[in-house]
mmCIF file of C-alpha atoms in Angstrom:
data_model
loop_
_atom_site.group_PDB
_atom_site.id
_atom_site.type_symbol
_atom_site.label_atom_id
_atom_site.label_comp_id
_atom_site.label_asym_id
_atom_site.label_seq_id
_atom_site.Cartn_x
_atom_site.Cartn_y
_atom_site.Cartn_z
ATOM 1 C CA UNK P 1 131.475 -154.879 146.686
ATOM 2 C CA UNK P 2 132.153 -159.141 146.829
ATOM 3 C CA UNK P 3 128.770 -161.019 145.923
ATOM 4 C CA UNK P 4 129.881 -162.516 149.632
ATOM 5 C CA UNK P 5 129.266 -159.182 151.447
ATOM 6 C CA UNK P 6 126.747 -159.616 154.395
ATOM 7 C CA UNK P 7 123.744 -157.687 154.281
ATOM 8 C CA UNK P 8 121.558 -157.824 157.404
ATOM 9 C CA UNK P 9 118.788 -155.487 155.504
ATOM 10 C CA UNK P 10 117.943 -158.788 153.214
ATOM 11 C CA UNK P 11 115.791 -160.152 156.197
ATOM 12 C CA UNK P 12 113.961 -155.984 157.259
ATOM 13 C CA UNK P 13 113.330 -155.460 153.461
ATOM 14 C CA UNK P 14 109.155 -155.965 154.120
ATOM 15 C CA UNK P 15 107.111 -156.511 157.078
ATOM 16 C CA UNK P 16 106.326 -160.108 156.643
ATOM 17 C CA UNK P 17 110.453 -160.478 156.443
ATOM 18 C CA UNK P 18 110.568 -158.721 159.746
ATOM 19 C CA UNK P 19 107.746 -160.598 161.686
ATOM 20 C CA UNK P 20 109.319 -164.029 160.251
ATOM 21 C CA UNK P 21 112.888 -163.166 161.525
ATOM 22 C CA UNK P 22 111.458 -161.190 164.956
ATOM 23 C CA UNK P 23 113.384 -163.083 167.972
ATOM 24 C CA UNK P 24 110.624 -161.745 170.885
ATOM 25 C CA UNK P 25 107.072 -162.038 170.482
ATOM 26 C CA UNK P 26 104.634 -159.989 171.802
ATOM 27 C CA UNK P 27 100.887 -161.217 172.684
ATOM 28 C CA UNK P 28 97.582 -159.945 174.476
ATOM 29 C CA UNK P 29 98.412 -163.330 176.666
ATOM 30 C CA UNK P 30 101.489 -161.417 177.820
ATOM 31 C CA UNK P 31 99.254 -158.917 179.358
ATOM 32 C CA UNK P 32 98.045 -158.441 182.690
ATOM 33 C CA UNK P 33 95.679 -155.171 183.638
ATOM 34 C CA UNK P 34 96.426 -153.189 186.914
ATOM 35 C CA UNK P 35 93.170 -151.767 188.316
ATOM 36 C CA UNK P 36 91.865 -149.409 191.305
ATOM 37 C CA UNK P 37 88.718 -149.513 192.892
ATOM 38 C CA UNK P 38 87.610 -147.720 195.368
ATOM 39 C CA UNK P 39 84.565 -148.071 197.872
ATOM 40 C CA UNK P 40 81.510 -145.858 198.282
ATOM 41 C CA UNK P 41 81.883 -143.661 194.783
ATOM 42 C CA UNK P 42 79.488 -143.383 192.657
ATOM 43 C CA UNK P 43 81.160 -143.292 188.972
ATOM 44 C CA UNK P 44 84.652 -144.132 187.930
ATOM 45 C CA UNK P 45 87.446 -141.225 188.694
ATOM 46 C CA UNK P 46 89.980 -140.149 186.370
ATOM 47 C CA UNK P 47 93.426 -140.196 187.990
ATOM 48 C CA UNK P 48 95.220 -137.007 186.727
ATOM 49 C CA UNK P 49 99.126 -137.940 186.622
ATOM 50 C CA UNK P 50 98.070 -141.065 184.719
ATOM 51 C CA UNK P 51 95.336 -140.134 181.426
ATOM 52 C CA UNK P 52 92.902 -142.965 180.661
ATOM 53 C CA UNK P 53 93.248 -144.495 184.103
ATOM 54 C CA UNK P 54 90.322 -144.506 186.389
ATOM 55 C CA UNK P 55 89.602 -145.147 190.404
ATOM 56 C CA UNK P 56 86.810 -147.897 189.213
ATOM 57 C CA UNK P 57 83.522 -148.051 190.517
ATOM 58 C CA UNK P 58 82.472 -152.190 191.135
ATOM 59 C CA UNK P 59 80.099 -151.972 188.136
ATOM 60 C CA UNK P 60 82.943 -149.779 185.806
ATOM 61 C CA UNK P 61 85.118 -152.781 186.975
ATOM 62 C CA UNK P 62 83.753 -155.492 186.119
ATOM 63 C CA UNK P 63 82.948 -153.619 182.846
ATOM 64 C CA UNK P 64 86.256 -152.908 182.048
ATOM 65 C CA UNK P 65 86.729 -157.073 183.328
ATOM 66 C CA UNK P 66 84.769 -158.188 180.355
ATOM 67 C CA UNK P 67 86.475 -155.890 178.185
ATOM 68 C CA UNK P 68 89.798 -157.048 179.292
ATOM 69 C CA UNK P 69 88.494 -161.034 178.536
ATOM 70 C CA UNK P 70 87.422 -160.282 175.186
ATOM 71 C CA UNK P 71 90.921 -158.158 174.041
ATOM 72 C CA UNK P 72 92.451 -161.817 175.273
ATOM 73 C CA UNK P 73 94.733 -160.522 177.851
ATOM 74 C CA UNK P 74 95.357 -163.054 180.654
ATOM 75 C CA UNK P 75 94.711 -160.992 183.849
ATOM 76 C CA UNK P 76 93.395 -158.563 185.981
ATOM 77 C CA UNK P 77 95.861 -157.478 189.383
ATOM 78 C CA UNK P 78 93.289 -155.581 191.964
ATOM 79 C CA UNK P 79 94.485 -152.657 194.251
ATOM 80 C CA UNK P 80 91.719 -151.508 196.424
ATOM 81 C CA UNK P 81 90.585 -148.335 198.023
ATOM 82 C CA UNK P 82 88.526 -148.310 201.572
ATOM 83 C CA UNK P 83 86.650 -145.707 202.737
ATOM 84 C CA UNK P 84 88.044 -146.025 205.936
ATOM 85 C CA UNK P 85 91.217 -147.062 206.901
ATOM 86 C CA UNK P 86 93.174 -147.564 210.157
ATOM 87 C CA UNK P 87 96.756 -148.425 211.823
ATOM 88 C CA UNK P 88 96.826 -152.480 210.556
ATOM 89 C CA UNK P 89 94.273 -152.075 207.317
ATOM 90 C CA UNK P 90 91.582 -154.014 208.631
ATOM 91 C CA UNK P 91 89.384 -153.738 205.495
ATOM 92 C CA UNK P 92 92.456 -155.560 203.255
ATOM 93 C CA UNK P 93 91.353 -158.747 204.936
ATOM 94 C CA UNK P 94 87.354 -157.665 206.038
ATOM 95 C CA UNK P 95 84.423 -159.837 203.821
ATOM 96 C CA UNK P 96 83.271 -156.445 202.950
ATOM 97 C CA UNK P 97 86.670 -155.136 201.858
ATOM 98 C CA UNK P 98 86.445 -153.708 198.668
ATOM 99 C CA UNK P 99 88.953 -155.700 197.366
ATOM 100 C CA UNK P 100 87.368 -158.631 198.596
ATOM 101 C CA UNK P 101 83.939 -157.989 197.432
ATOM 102 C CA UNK P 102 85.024 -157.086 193.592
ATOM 103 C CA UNK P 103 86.695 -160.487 193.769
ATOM 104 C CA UNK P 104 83.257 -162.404 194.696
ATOM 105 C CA UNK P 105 81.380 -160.726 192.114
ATOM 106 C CA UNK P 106 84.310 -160.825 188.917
ATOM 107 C CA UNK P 107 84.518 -164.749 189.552
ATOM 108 C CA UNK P 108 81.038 -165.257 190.036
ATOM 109 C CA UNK P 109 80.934 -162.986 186.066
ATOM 110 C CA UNK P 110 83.928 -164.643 184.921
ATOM 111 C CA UNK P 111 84.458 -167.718 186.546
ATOM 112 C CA UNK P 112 87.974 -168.715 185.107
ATOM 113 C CA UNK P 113 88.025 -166.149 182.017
ATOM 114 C CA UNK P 114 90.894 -163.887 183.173
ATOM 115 C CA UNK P 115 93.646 -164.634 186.458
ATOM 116 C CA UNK P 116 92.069 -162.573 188.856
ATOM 117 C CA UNK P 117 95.415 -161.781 190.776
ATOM 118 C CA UNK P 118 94.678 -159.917 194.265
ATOM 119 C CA UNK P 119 98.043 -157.498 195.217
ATOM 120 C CA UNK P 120 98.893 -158.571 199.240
ATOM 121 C CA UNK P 121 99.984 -155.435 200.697
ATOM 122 C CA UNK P 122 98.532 -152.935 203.779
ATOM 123 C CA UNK P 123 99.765 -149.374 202.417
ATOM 124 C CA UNK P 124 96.178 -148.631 200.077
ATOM 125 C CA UNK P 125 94.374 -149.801 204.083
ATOM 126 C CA UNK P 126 96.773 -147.767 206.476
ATOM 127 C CA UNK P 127 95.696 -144.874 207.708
ATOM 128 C CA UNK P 128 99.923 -144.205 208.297
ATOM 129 C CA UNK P 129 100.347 -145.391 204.559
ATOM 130 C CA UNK P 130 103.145 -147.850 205.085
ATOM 131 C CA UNK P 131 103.122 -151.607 203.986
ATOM 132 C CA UNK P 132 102.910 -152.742 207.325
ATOM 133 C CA UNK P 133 102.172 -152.700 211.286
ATOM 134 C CA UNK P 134 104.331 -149.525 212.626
ATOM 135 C CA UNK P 135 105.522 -149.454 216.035
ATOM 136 C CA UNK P 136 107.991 -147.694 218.034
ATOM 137 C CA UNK P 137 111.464 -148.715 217.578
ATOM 138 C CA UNK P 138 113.715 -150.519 219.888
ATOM 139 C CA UNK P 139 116.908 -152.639 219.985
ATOM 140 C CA UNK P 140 119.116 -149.829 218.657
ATOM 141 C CA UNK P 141 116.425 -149.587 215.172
ATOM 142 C CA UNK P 142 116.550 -146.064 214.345
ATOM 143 C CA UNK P 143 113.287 -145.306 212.814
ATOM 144 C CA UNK P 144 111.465 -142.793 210.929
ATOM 145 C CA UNK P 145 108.528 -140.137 211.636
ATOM 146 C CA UNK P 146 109.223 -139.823 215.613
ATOM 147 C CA UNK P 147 111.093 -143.169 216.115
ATOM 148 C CA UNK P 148 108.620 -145.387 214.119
ATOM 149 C CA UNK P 149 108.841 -148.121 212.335
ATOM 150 C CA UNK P 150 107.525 -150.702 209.949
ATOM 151 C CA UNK P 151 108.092 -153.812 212.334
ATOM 152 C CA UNK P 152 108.679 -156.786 209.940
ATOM 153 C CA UNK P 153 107.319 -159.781 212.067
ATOM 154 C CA UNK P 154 103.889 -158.592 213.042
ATOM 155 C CA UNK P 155 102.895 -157.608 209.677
ATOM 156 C CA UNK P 156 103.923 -161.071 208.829
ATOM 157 C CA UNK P 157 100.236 -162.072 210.739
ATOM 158 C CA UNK P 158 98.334 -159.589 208.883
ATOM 159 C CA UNK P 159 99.688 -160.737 205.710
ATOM 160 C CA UNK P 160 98.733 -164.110 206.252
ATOM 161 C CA UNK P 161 95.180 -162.921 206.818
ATOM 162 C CA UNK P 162 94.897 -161.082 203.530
ATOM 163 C CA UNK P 163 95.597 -164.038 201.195
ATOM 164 C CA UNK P 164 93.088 -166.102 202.957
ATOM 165 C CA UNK P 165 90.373 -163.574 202.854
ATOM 166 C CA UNK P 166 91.579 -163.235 199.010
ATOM 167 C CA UNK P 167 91.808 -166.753 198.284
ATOM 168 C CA UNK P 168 88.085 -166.995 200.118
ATOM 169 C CA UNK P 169 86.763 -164.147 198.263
ATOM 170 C CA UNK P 170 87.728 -165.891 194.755
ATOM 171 C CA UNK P 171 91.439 -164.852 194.031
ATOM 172 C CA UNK P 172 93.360 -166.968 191.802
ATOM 173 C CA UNK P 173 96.773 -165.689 192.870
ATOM 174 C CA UNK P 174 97.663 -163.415 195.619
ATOM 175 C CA UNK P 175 100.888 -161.435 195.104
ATOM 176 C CA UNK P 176 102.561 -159.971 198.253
ATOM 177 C CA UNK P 177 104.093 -156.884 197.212
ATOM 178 C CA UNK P 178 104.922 -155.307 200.855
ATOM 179 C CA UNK P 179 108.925 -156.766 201.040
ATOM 180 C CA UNK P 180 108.743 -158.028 204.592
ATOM 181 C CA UNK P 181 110.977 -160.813 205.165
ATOM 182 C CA UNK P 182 109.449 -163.822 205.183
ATOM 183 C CA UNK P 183 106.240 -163.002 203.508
ATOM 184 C CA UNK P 184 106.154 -165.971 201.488
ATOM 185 C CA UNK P 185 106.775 -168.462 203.688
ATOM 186 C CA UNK P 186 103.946 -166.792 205.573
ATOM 187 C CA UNK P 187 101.395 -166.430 203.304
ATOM 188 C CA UNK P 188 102.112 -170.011 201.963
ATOM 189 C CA UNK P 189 101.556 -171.383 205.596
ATOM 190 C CA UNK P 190 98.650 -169.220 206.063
ATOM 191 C CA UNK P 191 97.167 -170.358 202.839
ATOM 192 C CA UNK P 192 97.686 -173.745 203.360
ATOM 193 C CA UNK P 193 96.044 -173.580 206.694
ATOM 194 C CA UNK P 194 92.777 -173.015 205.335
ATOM 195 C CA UNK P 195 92.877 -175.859 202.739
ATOM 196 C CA UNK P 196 93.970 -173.249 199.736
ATOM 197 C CA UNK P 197 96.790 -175.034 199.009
ATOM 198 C CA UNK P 198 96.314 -174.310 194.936
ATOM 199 C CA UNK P 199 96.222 -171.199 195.305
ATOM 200 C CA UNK P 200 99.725 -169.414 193.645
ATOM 201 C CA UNK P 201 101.898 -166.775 195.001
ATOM 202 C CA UNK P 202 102.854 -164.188 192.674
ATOM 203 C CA UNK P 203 105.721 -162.635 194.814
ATOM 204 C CA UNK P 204 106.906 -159.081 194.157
ATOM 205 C CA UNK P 205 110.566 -160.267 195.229
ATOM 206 C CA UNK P 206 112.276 -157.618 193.552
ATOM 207 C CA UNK P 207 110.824 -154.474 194.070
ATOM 208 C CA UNK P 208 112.697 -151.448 194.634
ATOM 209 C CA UNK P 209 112.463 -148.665 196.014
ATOM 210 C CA UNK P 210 111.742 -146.479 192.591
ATOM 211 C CA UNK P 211 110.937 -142.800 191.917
ATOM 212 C CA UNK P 212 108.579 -144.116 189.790
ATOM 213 C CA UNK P 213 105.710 -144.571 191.379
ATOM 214 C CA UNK P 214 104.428 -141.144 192.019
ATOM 215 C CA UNK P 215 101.391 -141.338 189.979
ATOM 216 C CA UNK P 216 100.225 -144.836 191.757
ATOM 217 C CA UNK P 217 100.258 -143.042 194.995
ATOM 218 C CA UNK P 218 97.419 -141.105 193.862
ATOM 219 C CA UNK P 219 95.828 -143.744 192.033
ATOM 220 C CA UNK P 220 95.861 -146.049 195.547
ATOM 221 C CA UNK P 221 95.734 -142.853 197.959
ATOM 222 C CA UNK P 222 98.538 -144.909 199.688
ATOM 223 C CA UNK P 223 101.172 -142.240 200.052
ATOM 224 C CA UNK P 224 103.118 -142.790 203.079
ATOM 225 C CA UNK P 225 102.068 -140.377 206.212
ATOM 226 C CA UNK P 226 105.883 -140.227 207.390
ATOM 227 C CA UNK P 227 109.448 -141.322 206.064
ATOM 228 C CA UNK P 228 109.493 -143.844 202.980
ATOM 229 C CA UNK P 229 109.662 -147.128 202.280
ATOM 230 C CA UNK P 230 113.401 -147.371 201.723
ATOM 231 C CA UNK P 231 114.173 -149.466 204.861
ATOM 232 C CA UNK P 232 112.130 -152.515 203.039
ATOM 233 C CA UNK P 233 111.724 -151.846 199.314
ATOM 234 C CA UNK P 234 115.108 -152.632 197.562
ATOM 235 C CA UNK P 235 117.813 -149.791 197.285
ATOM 236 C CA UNK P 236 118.212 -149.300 193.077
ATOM 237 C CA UNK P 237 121.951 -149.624 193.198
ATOM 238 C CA UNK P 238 122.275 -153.256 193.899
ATOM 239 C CA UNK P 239 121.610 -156.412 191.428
ATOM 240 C CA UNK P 240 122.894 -159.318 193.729
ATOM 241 C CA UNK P 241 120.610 -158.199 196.465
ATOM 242 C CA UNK P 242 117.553 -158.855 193.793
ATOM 243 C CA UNK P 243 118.979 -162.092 192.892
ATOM 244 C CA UNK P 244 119.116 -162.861 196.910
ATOM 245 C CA UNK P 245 115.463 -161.910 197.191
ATOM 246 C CA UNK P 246 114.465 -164.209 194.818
ATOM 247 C CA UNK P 247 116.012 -167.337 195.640
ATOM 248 C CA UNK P 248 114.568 -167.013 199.258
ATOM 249 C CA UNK P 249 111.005 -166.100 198.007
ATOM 250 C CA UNK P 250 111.439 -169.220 195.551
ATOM 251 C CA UNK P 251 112.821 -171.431 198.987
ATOM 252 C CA UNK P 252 109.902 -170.252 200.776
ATOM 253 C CA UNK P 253 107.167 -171.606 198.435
ATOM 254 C CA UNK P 254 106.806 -168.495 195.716
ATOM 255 C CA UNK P 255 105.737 -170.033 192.276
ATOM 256 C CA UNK P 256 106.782 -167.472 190.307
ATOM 257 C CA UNK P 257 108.156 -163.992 190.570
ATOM 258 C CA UNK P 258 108.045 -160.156 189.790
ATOM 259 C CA UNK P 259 110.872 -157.595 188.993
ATOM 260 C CA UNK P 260 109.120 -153.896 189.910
ATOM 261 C CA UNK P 261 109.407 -151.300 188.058
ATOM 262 C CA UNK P 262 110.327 -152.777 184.932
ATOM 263 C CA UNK P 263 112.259 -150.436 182.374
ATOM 264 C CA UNK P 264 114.690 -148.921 184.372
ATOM 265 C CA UNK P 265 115.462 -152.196 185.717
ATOM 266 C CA UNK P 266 115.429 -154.022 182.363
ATOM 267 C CA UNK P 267 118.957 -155.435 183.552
ATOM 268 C CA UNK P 268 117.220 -156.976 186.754
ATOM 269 C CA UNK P 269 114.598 -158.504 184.895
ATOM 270 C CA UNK P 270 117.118 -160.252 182.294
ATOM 271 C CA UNK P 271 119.344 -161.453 185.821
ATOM 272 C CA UNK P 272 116.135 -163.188 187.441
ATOM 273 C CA UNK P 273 115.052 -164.561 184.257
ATOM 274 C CA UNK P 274 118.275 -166.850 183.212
ATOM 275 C CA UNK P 275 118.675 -167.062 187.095
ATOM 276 C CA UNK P 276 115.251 -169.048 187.872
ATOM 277 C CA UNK P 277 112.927 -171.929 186.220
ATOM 278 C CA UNK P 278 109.813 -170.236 187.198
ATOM 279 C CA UNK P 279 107.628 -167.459 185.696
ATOM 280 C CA UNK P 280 109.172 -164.455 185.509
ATOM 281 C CA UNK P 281 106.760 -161.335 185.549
ATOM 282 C CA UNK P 282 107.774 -157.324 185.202
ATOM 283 C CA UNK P 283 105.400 -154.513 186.122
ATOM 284 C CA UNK P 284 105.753 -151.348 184.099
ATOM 285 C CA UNK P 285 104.964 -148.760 186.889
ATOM 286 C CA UNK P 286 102.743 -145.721 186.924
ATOM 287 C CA UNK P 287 105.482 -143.256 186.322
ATOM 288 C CA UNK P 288 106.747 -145.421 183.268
ATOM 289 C CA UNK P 289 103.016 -144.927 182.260
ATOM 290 C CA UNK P 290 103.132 -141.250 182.860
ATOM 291 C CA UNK P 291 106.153 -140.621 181.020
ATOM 292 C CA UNK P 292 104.828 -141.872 177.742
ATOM 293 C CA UNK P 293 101.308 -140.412 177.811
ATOM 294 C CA UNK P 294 103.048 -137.241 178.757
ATOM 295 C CA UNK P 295 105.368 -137.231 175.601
ATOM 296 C CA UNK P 296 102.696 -138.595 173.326
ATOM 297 C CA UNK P 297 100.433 -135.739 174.210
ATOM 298 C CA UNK P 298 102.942 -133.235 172.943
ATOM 299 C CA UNK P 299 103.666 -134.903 170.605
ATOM 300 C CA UNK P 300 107.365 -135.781 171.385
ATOM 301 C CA UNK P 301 107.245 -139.740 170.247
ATOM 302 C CA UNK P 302 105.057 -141.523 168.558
ATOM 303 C CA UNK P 303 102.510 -143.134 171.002
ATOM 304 C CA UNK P 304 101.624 -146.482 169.835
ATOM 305 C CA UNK P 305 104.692 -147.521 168.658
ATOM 306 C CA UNK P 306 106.363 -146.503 171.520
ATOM 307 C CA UNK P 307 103.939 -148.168 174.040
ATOM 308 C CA UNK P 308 104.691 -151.336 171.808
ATOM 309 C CA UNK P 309 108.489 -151.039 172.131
ATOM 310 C CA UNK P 310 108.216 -150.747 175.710
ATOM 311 C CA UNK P 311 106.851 -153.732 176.189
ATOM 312 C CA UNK P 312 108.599 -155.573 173.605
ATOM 313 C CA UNK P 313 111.466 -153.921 175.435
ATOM 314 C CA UNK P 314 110.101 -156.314 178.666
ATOM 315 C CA UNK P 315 109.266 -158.847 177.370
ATOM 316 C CA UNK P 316 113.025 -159.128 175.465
ATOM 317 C CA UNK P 317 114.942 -159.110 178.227
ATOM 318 C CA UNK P 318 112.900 -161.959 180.004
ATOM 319 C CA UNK P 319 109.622 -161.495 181.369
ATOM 320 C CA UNK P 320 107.004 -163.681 180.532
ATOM 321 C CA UNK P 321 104.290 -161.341 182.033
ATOM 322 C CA UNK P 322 103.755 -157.317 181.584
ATOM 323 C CA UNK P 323 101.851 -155.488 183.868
ATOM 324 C CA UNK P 324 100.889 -152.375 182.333
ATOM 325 C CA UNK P 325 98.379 -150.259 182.358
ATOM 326 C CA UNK P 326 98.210 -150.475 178.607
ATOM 327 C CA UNK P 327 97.115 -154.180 178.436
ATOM 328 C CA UNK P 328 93.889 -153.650 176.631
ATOM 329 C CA UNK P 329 94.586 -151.137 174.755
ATOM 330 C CA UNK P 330 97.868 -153.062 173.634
ATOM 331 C CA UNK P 331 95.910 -156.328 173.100
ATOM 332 C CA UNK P 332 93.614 -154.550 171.170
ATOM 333 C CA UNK P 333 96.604 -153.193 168.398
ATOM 334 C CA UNK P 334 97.801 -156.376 168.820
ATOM 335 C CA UNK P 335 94.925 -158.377 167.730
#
């Protein structure tokens, strides 16, 4: 063999080699922590399809809050839980929302410790389970369930009135996730209405419609009563159609921008990423979640490493935020 002969093992020979030559870097600041909690329990409940995540009480929350600030992850994104709900999820934007109360009381504990990001959707407050206001169809709209649909427009309304009730209660970002046309343009006018005109918008602008989030629908209890959600959530073929969604959530005031779920649309989140100059974020999605635990507890891969190459796996092909439900352990191997 020629003294000349390339050898790419010189540079994986040792670990310090490895970390010195590693091209994606993966920190607890990358992290952000999805959490449930749900009004009028009494202690935290396990959620069965995904192990180690809970339905939080507000004291286990803002518990696992502090825990989440001191493993140095950079955020917390809230999905709440009524104990009532109705057709246009009034408790999403009522003072004594649960949502809206666990915001009060984490900024009043953490002041500006962690982004306390507040997810902008109806379907955890509906008592029909859909992301937004449902009424009969008409104008040749053939809809689902008995002729029903998810009517874009008015939801619009209702949207608007959840980020101000977030931004009031003490959200740092709000981050519509519901896929109505013209959310963000919405919300931002909304927002800025009420003099919270700092306040971000996270916008879930490419979210599809995934068989991958199973497992959340038991963690939110926000299974849709009839049909799906394929009508507004994006279909998984297309990649153009994300790239569409963007731009016009970027043209109507977004700041930065989410790609849901994120492995099996790795591809997507590497598009959006050379494709825009804002932050790019990916949420790895309860059934991505699921998967891993699953294998991992018969002992089919190995878990840690392979919750690690996941995200590394996210974070290489663009994202500069994970959402996973692993964030504090992660941070925590990490550190």
């Amino acid at each position: 063999m020629s003294a000349g002969f390339a050898r790419g093992r010189r540079l994986r020979s040792t670990p310090a080699l490895r970390r010195l030559t590693a091209q994606t870097r993966l920190s607890p600041a990358d992290l952000v922590l999805p959490v449930f909690v749900k009004q009028d329990i009494a202690e935290p409940v396990p959620i069965s399809s995904m192990p180690g995540v809970v339905q939080h009480t507000l004291d286990s929350l803002r518990k696992a809050a502090h825990e989440a600030a001191e493993a140095g992850i950079s955020g917390l994104m809230l999905f709440g839980i009524p104990s009532e709900k109705d057709p246009v999820g009034s408790q999403a934007d009522a003072a004594d929302g649960i949502v809206n109360v666990a915001l009060q009381q984490l900024r009043a504990d953490l002041g500006d410790e962690l982004v306390l990001m507040a997810d902008l959707c109806l379907c955890e407050y509906t008592d029909h389970g859909h992301c937004g206001i449902v009424t009969p169809a008409r104008g040749g709209v053939r809809g689902q369930g008995g002729g029903l649909v998810v009517d874009n427009d008015p939801t619009l309304d209702r949207y608007a009135a959840v980020a101000i009730a977030q931004a009031q209660a003490g959200a740092h970002l709000v981050a519509p996730s519901g896929m109505m046309d013209g959310q963000v343009a919405a919300i931002r006018a909304g927002l800025d209405s009420a003099a919270f005109t700092e306040v971000p918008i996270l916008a879930y602008a490419a979210k599809y419609a995934s068989g991958f989030y199973g497992p959340f629908r038991e963690a939110a209890e926000g299974a849709p009563q009839f049909g799906d959600r394929s009508t507004y959530q994006m279909d998984p073929p297309n990649v153009d159609e994300a790239l569409r969604e963007v731009a016009q959530d970027l043209a109507e005031g977004a700041d930065a921008v989410m790609v849901k779920p994120a492995l099996p649309y790795l591809d997507i989140v590497a598009r959006v990423a050379d494709s825009v100059d804002v932050p790019v974020s990916a949420y790895q999605v309860s059934g991505e979640y699921a998967m891993v635990e699953a294998a991992a507890a018969n002992g089919w891969v190995d878990r840690q490493r392979a919750v690690l190459e996941t995200l590394t796996a996210i974070r290489r092909a663009g994202a500069g935020t994970v959402l996973t439900y692993w964030a504090v352990e992660a941070a925590r191997w990490l550190r």
